[in-house]
Coordinates of C-alpha atoms in Angstrom, one line a residue:
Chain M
X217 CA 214.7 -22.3 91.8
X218 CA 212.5 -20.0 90.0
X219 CA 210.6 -21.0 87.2
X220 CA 209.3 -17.5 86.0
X221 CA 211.2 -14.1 87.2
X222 CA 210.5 -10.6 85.2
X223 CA 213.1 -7.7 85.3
X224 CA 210.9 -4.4 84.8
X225 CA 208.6 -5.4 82.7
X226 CA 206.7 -3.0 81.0
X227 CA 204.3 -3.6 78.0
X228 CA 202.6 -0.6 76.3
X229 CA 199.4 -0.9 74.0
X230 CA 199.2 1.2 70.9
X231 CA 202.9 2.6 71.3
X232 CA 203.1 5.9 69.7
X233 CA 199.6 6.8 69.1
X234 CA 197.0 9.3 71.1
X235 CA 195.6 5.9 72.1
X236 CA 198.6 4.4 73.7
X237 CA 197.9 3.2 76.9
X238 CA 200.6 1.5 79.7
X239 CA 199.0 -1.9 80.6
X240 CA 202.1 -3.3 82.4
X241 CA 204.6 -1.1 84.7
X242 CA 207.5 -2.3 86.3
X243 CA 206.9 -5.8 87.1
X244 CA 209.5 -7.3 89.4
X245 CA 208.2 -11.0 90.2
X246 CA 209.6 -14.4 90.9
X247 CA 207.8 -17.7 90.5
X248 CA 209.0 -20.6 92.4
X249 CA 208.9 -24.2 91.5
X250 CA 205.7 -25.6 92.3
X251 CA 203.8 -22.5 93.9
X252 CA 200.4 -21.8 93.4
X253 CA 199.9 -17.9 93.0
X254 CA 196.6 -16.3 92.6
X255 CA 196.7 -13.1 90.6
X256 CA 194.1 -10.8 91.8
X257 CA 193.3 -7.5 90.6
X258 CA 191.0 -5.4 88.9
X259 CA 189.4 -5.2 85.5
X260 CA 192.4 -3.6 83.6
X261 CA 194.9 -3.8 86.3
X262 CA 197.1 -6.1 83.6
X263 CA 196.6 -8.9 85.2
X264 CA 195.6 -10.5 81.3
X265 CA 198.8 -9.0 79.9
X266 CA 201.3 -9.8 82.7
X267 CA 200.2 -13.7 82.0
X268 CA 200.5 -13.3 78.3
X269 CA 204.4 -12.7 78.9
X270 CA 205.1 -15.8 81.0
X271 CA 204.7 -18.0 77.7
X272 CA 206.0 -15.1 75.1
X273 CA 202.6 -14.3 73.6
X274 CA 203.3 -11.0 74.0
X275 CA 206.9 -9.3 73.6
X276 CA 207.5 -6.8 76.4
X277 CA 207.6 -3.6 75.3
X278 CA 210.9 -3.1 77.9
X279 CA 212.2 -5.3 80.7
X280 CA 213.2 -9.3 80.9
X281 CA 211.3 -11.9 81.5
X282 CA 212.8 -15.2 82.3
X283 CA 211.3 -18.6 81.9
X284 CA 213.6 -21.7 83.6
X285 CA 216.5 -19.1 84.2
X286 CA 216.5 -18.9 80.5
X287 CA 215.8 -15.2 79.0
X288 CA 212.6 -15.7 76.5
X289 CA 213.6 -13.3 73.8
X290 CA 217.1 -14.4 73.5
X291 CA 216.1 -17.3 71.0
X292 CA 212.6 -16.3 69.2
X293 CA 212.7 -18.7 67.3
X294 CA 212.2 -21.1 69.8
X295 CA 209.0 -19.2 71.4
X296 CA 206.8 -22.2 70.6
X297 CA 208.9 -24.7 73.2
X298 CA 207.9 -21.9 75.6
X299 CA 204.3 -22.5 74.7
X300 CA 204.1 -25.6 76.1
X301 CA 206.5 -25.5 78.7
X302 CA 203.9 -22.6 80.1
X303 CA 200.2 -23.7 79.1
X304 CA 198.2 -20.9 79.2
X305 CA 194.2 -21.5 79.6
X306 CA 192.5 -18.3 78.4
X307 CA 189.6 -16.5 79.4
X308 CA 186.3 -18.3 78.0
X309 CA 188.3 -20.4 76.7
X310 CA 185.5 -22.4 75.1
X311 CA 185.6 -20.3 72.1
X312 CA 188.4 -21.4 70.7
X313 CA 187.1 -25.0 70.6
X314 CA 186.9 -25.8 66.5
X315 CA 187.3 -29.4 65.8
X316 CA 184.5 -32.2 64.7
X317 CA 185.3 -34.1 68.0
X318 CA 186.0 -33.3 71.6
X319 CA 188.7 -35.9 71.5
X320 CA 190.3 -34.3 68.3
X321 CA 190.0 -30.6 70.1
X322 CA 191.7 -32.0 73.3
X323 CA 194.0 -33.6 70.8
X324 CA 195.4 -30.4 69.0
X325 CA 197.7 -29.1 71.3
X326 CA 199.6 -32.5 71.7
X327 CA 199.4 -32.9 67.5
X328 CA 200.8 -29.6 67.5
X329 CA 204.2 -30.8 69.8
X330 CA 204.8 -33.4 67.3
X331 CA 203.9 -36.3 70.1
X332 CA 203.1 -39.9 68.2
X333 CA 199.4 -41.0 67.7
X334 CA 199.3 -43.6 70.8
X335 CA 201.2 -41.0 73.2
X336 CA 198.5 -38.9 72.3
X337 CA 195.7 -41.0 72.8
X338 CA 197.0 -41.0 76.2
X339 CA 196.9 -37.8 76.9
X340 CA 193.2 -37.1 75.9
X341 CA 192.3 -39.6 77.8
X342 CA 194.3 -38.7 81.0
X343 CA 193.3 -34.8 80.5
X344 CA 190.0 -35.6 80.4
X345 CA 189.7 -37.7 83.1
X346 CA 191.2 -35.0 85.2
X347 CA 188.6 -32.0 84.4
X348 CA 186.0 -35.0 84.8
X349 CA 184.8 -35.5 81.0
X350 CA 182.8 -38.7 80.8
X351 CA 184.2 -40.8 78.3
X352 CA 181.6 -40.9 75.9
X353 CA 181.5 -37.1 75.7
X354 CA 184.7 -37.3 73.9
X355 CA 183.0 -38.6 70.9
X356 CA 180.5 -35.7 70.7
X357 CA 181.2 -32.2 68.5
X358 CA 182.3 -29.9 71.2
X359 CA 179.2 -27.6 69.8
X360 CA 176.9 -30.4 71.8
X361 CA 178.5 -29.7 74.8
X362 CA 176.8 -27.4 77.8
X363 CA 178.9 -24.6 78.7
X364 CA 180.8 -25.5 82.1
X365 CA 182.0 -29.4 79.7
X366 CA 182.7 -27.0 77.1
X367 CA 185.4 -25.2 79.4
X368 CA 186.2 -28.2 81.2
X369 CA 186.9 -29.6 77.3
X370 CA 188.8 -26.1 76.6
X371 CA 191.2 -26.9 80.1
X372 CA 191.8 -29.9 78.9
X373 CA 193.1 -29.3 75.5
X374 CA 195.9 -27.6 77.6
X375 CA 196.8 -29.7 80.6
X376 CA 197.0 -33.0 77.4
X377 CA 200.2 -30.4 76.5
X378 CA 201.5 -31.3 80.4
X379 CA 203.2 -27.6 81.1
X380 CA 205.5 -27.2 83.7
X381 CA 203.7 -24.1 84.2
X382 CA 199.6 -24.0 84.3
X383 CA 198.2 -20.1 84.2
X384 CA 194.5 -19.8 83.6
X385 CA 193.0 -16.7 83.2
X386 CA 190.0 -16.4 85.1
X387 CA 188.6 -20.1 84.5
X388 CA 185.9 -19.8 86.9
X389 CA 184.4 -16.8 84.8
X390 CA 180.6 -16.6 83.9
X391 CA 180.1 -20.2 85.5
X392 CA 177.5 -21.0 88.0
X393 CA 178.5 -22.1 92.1
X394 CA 178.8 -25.6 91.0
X395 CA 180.6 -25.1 87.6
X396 CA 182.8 -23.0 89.6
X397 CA 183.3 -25.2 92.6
X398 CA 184.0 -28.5 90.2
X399 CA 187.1 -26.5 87.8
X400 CA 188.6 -25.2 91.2
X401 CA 188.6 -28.6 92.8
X402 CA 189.8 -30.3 89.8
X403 CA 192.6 -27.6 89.4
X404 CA 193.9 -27.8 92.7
X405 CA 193.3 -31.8 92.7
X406 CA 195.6 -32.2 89.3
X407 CA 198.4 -29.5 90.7
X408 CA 198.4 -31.9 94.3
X409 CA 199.1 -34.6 92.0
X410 CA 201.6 -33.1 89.5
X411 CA 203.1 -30.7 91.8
X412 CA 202.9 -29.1 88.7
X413 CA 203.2 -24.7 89.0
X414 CA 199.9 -23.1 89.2
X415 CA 199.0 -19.3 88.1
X416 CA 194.9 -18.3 88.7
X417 CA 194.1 -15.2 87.4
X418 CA 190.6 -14.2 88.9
X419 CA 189.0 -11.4 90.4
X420 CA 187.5 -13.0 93.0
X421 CA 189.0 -12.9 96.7
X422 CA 187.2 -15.8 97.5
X423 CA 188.2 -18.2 94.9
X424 CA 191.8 -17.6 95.2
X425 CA 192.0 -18.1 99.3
X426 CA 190.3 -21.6 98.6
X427 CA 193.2 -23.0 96.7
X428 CA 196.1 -20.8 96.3
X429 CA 198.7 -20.3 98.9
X430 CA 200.5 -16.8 97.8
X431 CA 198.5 -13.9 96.0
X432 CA 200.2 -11.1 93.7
X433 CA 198.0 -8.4 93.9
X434 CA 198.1 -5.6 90.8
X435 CA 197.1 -2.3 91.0
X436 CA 197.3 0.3 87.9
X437 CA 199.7 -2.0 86.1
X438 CA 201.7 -2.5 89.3
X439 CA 202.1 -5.0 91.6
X440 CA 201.0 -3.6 94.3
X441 CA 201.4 -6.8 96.7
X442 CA 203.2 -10.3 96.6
X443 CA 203.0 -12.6 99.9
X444 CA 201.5 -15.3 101.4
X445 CA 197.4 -15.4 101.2
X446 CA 197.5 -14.7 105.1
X447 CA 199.9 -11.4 104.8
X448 CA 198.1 -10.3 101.7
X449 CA 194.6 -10.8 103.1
X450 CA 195.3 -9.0 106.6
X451 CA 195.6 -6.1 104.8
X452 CA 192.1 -5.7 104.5
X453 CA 192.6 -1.9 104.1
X454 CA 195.0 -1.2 102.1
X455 CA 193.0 -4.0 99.8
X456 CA 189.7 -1.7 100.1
X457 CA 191.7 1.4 98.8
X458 CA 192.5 -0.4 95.8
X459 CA 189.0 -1.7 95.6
X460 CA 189.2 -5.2 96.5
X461 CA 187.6 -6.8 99.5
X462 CA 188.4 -9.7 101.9
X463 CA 185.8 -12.7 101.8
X464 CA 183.0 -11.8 103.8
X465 CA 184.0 -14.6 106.4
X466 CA 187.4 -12.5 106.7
X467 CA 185.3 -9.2 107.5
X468 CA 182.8 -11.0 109.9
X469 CA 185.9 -12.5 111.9
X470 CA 187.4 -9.2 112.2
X471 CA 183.9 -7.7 113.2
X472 CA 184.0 -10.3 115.8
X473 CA 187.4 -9.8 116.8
X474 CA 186.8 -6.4 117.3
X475 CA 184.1 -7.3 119.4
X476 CA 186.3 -8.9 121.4
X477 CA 185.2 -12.8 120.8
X478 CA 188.5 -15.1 121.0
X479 CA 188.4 -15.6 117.4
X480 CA 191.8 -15.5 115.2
X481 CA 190.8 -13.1 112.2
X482 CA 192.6 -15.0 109.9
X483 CA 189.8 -17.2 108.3
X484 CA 189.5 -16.9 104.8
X485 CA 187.4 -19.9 103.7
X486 CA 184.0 -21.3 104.9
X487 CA 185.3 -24.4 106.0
X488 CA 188.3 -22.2 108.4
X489 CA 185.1 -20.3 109.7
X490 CA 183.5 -23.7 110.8
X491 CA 186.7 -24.9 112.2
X492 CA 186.6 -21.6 114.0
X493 CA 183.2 -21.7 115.0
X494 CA 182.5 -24.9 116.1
X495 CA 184.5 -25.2 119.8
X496 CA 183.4 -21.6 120.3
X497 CA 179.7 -22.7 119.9
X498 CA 180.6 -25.8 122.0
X499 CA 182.0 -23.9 125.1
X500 CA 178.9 -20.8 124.6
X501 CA 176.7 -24.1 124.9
X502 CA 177.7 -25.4 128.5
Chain Z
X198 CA 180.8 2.8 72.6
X199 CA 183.5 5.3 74.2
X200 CA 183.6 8.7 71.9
X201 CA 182.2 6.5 69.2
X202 CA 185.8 4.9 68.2
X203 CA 184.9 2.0 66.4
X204 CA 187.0 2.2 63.4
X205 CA 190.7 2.4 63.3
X206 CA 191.3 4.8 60.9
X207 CA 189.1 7.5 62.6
X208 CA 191.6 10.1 64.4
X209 CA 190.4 12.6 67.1
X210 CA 191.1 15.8 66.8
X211 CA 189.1 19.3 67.1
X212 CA 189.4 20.8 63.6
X213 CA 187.9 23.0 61.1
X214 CA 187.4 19.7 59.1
X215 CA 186.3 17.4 61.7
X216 CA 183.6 19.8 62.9
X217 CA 182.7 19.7 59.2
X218 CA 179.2 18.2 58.0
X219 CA 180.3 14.6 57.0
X220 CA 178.0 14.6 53.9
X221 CA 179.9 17.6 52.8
X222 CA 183.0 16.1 53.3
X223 CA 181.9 13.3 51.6
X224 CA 180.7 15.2 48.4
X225 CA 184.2 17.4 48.5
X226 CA 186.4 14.2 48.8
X227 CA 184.7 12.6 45.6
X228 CA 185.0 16.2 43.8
X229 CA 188.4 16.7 45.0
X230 CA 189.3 13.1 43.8
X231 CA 188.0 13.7 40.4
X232 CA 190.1 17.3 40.5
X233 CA 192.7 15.3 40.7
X234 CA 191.8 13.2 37.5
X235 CA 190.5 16.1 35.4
X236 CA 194.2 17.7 36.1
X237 CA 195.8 17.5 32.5
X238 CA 198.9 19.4 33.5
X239 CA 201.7 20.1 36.2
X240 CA 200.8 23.6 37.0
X241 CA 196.5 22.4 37.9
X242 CA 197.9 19.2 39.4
X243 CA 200.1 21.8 41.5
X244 CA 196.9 23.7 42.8
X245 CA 195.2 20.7 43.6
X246 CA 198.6 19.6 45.3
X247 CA 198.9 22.8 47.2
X248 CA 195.0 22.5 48.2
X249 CA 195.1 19.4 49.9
X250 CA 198.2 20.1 51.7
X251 CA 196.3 23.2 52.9
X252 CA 193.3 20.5 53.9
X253 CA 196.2 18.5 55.7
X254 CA 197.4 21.4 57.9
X255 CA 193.7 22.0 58.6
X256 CA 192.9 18.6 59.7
X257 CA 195.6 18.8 62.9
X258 CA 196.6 15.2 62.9
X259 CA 200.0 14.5 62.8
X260 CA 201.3 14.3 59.5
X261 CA 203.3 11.1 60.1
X262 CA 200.2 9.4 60.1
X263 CA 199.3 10.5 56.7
X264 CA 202.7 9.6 55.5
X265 CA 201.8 6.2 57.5
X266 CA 199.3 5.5 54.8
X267 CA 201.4 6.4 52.0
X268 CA 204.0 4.1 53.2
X269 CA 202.4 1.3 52.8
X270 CA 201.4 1.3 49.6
X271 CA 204.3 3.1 48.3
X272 CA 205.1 -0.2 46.3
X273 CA 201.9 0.2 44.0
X274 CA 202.8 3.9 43.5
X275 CA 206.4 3.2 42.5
X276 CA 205.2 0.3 40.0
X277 CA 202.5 2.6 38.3
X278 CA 205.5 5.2 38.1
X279 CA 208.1 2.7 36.9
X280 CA 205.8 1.7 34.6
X281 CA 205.2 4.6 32.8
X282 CA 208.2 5.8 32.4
X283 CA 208.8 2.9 29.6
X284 CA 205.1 3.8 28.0
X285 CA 206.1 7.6 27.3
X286 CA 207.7 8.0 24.1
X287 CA 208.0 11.6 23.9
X288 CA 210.8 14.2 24.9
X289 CA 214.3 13.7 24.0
X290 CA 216.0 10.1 24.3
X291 CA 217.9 10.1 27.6
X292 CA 219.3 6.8 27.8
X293 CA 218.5 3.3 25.6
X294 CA 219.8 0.0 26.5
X295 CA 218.5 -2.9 24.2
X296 CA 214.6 -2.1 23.7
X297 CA 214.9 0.2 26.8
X298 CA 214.5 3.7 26.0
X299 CA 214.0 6.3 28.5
X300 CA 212.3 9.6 27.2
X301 CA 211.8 13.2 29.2
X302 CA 208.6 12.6 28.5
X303 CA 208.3 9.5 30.4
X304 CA 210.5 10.7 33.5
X305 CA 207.5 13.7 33.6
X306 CA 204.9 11.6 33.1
X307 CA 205.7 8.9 36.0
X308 CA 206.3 11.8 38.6
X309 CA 203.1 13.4 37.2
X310 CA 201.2 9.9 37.7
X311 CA 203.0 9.4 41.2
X312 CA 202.0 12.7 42.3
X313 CA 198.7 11.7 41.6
X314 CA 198.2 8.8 43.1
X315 CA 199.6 10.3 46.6
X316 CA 197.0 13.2 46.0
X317 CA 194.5 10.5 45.8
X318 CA 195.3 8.8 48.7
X319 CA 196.0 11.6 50.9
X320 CA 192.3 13.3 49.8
X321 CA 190.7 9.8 51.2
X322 CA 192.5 9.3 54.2
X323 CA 191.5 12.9 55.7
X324 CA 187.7 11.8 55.0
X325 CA 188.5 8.7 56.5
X326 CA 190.9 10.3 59.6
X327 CA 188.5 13.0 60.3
X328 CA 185.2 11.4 60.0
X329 CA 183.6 8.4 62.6
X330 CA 182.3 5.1 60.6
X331 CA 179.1 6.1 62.1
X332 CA 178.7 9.8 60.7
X333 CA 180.1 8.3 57.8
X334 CA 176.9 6.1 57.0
X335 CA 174.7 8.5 58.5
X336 CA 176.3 10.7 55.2
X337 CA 175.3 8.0 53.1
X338 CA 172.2 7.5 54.1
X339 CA 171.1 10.7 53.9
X340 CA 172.8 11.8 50.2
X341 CA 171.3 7.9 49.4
X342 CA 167.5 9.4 50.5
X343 CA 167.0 10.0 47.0
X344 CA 166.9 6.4 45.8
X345 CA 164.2 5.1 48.7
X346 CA 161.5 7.1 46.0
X347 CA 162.1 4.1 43.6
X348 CA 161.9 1.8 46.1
X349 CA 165.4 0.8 47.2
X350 CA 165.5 0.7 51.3
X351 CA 168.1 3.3 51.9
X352 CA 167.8 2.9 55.8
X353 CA 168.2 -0.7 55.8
X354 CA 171.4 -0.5 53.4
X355 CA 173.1 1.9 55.7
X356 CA 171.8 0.0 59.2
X357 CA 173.2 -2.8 57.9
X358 CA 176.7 -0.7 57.0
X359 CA 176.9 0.8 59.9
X360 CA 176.6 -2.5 61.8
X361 CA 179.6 -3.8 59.6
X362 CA 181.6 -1.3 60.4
X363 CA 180.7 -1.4 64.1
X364 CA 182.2 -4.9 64.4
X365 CA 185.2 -4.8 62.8
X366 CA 187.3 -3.6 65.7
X367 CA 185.1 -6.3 67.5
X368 CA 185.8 -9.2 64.9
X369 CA 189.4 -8.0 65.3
X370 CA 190.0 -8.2 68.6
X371 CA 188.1 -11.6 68.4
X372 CA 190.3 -13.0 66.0
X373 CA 193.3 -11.7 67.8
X374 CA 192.3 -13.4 71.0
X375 CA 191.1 -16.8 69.2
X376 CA 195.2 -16.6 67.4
X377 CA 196.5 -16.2 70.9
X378 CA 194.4 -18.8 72.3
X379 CA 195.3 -21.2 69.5
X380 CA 199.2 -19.9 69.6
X381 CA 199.6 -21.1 73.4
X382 CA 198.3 -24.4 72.1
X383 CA 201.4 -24.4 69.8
X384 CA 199.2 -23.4 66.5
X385 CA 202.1 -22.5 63.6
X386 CA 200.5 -19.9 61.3
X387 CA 203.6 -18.4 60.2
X388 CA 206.1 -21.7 59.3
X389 CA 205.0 -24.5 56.8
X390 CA 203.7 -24.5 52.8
X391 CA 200.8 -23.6 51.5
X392 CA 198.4 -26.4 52.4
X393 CA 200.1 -26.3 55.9
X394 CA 198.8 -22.5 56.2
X395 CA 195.5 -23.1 54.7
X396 CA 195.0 -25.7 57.2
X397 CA 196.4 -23.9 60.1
X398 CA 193.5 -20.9 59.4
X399 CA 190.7 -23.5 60.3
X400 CA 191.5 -23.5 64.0
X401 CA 190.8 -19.5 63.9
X402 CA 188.0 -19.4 61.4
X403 CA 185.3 -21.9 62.5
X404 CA 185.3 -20.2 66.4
X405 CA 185.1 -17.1 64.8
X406 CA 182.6 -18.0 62.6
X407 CA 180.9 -19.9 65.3
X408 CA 181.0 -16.5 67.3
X409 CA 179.8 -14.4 64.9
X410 CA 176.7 -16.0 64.0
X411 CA 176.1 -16.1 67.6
X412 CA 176.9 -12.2 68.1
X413 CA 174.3 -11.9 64.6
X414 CA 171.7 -13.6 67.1
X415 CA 172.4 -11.9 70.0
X416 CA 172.5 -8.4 68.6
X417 CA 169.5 -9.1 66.8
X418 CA 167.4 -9.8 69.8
X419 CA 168.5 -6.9 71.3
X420 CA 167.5 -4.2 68.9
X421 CA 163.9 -6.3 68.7
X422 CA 164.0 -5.6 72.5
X423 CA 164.4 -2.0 72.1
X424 CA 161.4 -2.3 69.6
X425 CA 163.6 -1.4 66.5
X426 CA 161.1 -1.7 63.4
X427 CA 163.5 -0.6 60.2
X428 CA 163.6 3.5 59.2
X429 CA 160.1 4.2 59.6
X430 CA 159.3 6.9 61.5
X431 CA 163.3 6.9 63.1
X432 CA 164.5 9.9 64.4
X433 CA 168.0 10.7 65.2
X434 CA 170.1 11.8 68.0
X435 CA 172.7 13.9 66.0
X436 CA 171.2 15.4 63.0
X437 CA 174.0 16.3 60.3
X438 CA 173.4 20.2 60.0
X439 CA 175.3 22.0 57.2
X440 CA 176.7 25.6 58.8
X441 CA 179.1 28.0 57.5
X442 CA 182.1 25.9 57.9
X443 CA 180.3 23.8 54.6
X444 CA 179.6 26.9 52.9
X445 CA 182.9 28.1 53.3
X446 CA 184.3 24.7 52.2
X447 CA 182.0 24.3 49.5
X448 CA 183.1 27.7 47.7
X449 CA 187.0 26.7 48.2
X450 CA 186.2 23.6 46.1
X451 CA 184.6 25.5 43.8
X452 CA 187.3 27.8 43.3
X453 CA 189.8 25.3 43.2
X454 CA 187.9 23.8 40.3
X455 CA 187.9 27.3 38.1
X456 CA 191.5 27.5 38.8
X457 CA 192.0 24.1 37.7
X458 CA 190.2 24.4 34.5
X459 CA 191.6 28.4 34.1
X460 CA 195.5 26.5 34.4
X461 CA 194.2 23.8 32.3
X462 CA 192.9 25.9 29.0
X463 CA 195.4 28.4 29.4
X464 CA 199.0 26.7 29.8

């Protein structure tokens, strides 16, 4: 069943002024139960707006959008069940940490659904042990904390609200390799467990074919591809019209490929490449 | 920035006012608003009337966003009418219910006070419409010059406007996204009493505090690194340069202002 389907969305900035701008065109998408979708795209594709529909920040300017078969702006008055039955972790989302203690900021979201105290206390504890907080961290003003805990604090204050649907917007964003490497892993470790429904919203090619399985490409506030990571990425040019590139293992595979080395071009990660690599290197070597 | 929008009042357009020097604009705005004030009767508050609409049509924005403006404050204008009309005890009685009494006089004198209060508004928001926040200061700063002979520090006042103003798109968009963050964490800022909404603002107010100070730092730093020192010695890239346009302008205003006095003395 589909968790998340849109009907021609559309959402337009600014309506009826010179600076009205289109962010969203069109959008014709399902989301199924349990996927894990990486939303790739340029800076002002839409990919930011498109997500702020799934959990009815935004109202769409034209089109449906259904959460659970349900359509969203039927009922608005019951917009905020929407907000945690799709968590949405924003974009540095370490700014919008405010309270005295990490535990209390981790707390708010769960406060906010009306959960009692020891039901609570659960939840900090099991969100934090998920993003990999140390216990005694949660004690601390979140202002004490460096700035890959402080996201890891900010991702947890969501996943204590334990949505259905998970969409972070580019959570890897202005971290370094390992900061980057340890949300990733933790994100894809808590969605194995939960099966819970995964959006990532990232520029990156190469941090979406590490953990996602399908990829919705958008283009000019279009979507200009929805498939499998393997479809998607062997379109390597039709992807470089649009500006994005394949992971450099993709393009050195197909280089070798070309070359005519019995390689399969469709290695995405570093660890495929090895796989790849090492009987080659093995038979080369006798 | 991108054709120096930073304010969102500023409207693009190429006019006869917007190409106008913004410290003459300024200087005709506050004449024009006092124009309005020195008005005594319907016939000079007519040719001020009939002036600005002339400004309006030069200005070549749309006028639904000057009626925009008006719209929203259209509840203080009717309350400043309303309330005149009981105040006004001249004319003959038109109607008198109880201490009610309604005059001619009163009727005149709220449309004469409503008129004036749109006039008032409309005169700003051209200035406002037509002009960029950072021409706008640049204007002050340079009518201000005056006042750095007795020591006040003219460039540092309008430096520190001009930042101000710079960051209020900014701070908006901040807050906006810090609301939407806290919003898909199931923050309520629109249900609850009054305590309930006080406390609901903290979520929003300490990040963007937080952020803001940090901003104050950062942009700081950044003007030290490109060796900013205060006014001394600073040149500028666009230098406000009167031309005929302000002439032209300038001897409109100033026969506005004999026809207003002319209408005023003589009817």
């Amino acid at each position: 069943m589909s968790v998340i389907k849109t009907e021609n969305l559309c959402y337009t900035y600014s309506e009826n002024t010179p600076f009205e701008k289109g962010a969203i065109k069109d959008i014709n998408i399902e989301i199924q139960q349990g996927d894990f979708i990486g939303i790739i795209g340029h800076t002002g594709s839409g990919k930011s707006t498109l997500v702020q529909h799934f959990n009815g920040l935004l109202k769409p300017t034209a089109g449906k959008i259904y959460v659970d078969g349900e359509d969203v702006w039927e009922k608005p008055k019951e917009i905020m069940k929407l907000r945690f039955k799709v968590g949405l972790v924003f974009q540095y989302p370490e700014y919008q940490l405010f309270d005295e203690t990490v535990e209390s900021d981790i707390a708010f979201g769960p406060k906010n659904m009306g959960l009692p105290e020891d039901e609570i206390q659960q939840r900090v504890i099991d969100a934090a042990k998920i993003v990999g907080l140390p216990e005694k961290l949660l004690k601390k003003s979140p202002f004490d904390l460096s700035g890959g805990e402080k996201r890891r604090a900010a991702l947890a204050g969501i996943l204590a609200m334990r949505p259905e649907v998970l969409v972070l917007d580019e959570p890897t964003a202005g971290l370094d390799p390992i900061g980057r490497d340890t949300i990733l892993d933790r994100i894809s470790e808590y969605r194995a467990q939960s099966g819970t429904t995964v959006l990532l919203v990232s520029h990156s090619m190469e941090d979406v074919a590490k953990v996602t399985e399908k990829v919705l490409v958008m283009n000019n506030s279009r979507v200009a591809m929805y498939d499998t990571v393997e479809n998607v990425y062997s379109r390597a040019e039709e992807l470089a019209k649009i500006g994005l590139n394949v992971p450099h293992v993709t393009r050195i595979f197909m280089a070798l490929k070309q070359k005519g080395f019995p390689v399969n071009d469709k290695v995405f990660t570093v660890d495929q490449a090895a796989q790849q690599l090492l009987p080659l290197l093995k038979k080369e070597g006798k | 920035m991108l054709n120096n929008i930073t304010f969102g009042q500023y409207f693009p357009a190429d006019s006869f006012v917007h190409k106008m020097d913004a410290r003459f604009k300024l200087l005709m705005t506050f004449a024009l608003i006092v124009f309005a004030f020195v008005a005594f009767n319907f016939a000079s508050l007519g040719l001020v009337a009939v002036f600005t609409v002339f400004v309006l049509l030069l200005t070549k924005i749309p006028l639904k966003m000057y009626f925009r403006t008006l719209k929203t404050i259209f509840i203080f204008i009717l309350i400043s009418a309303v309330l005149n009309i009981f105040y006004v005890t001249d004319g003959t009685l038109l109607f008198s219910y109880g201490i009610i009494r309604i005059y001619t006089g009163g009727i005149l004198r709220a449309v004469f006070v409503a008129v004036r209060i749109v006039l008032l508004i409309l005169i700003s928001a051209v200035l406002t419409y037509t002009t960029t926040p950072t021409s706008l200061t640049d204007a002050i700063e340079s009518l201000l010059k005056p006042l750095s002979k007795i020591g006040i520090d003219t460039h540092t006042f309008a430096m520190m406007m001009t930042i101000a103003l710079r960051f209020i798109p900014t701070l908006i968009e901040e807050t906006d996204k810090i609301m939407s963050a806290q919003k898909a964490r199931g923050a309520d800022m629109e249900n609850g009493g009054l305590i309930k909404k006080i406390k609901s603002v903290i979520p929003i107010l300490i990040p963007l505090l937080v952020s803001s100070i940090r901003r104050a730092k950062e942009l700081a730093d950044a003007m030290e690194c490109r060796c900013y020192h205060g006014g001394k010695g600073r040149t500028r890239l666009k230098v406000l340069k009167a031309g005929r346009r302000d002439v032209v302008a300038t001897i409109s205003v100033c026969v506005l202002l004999t026809g207003i006095i002319l209408l005023n003395i003589f009817i």
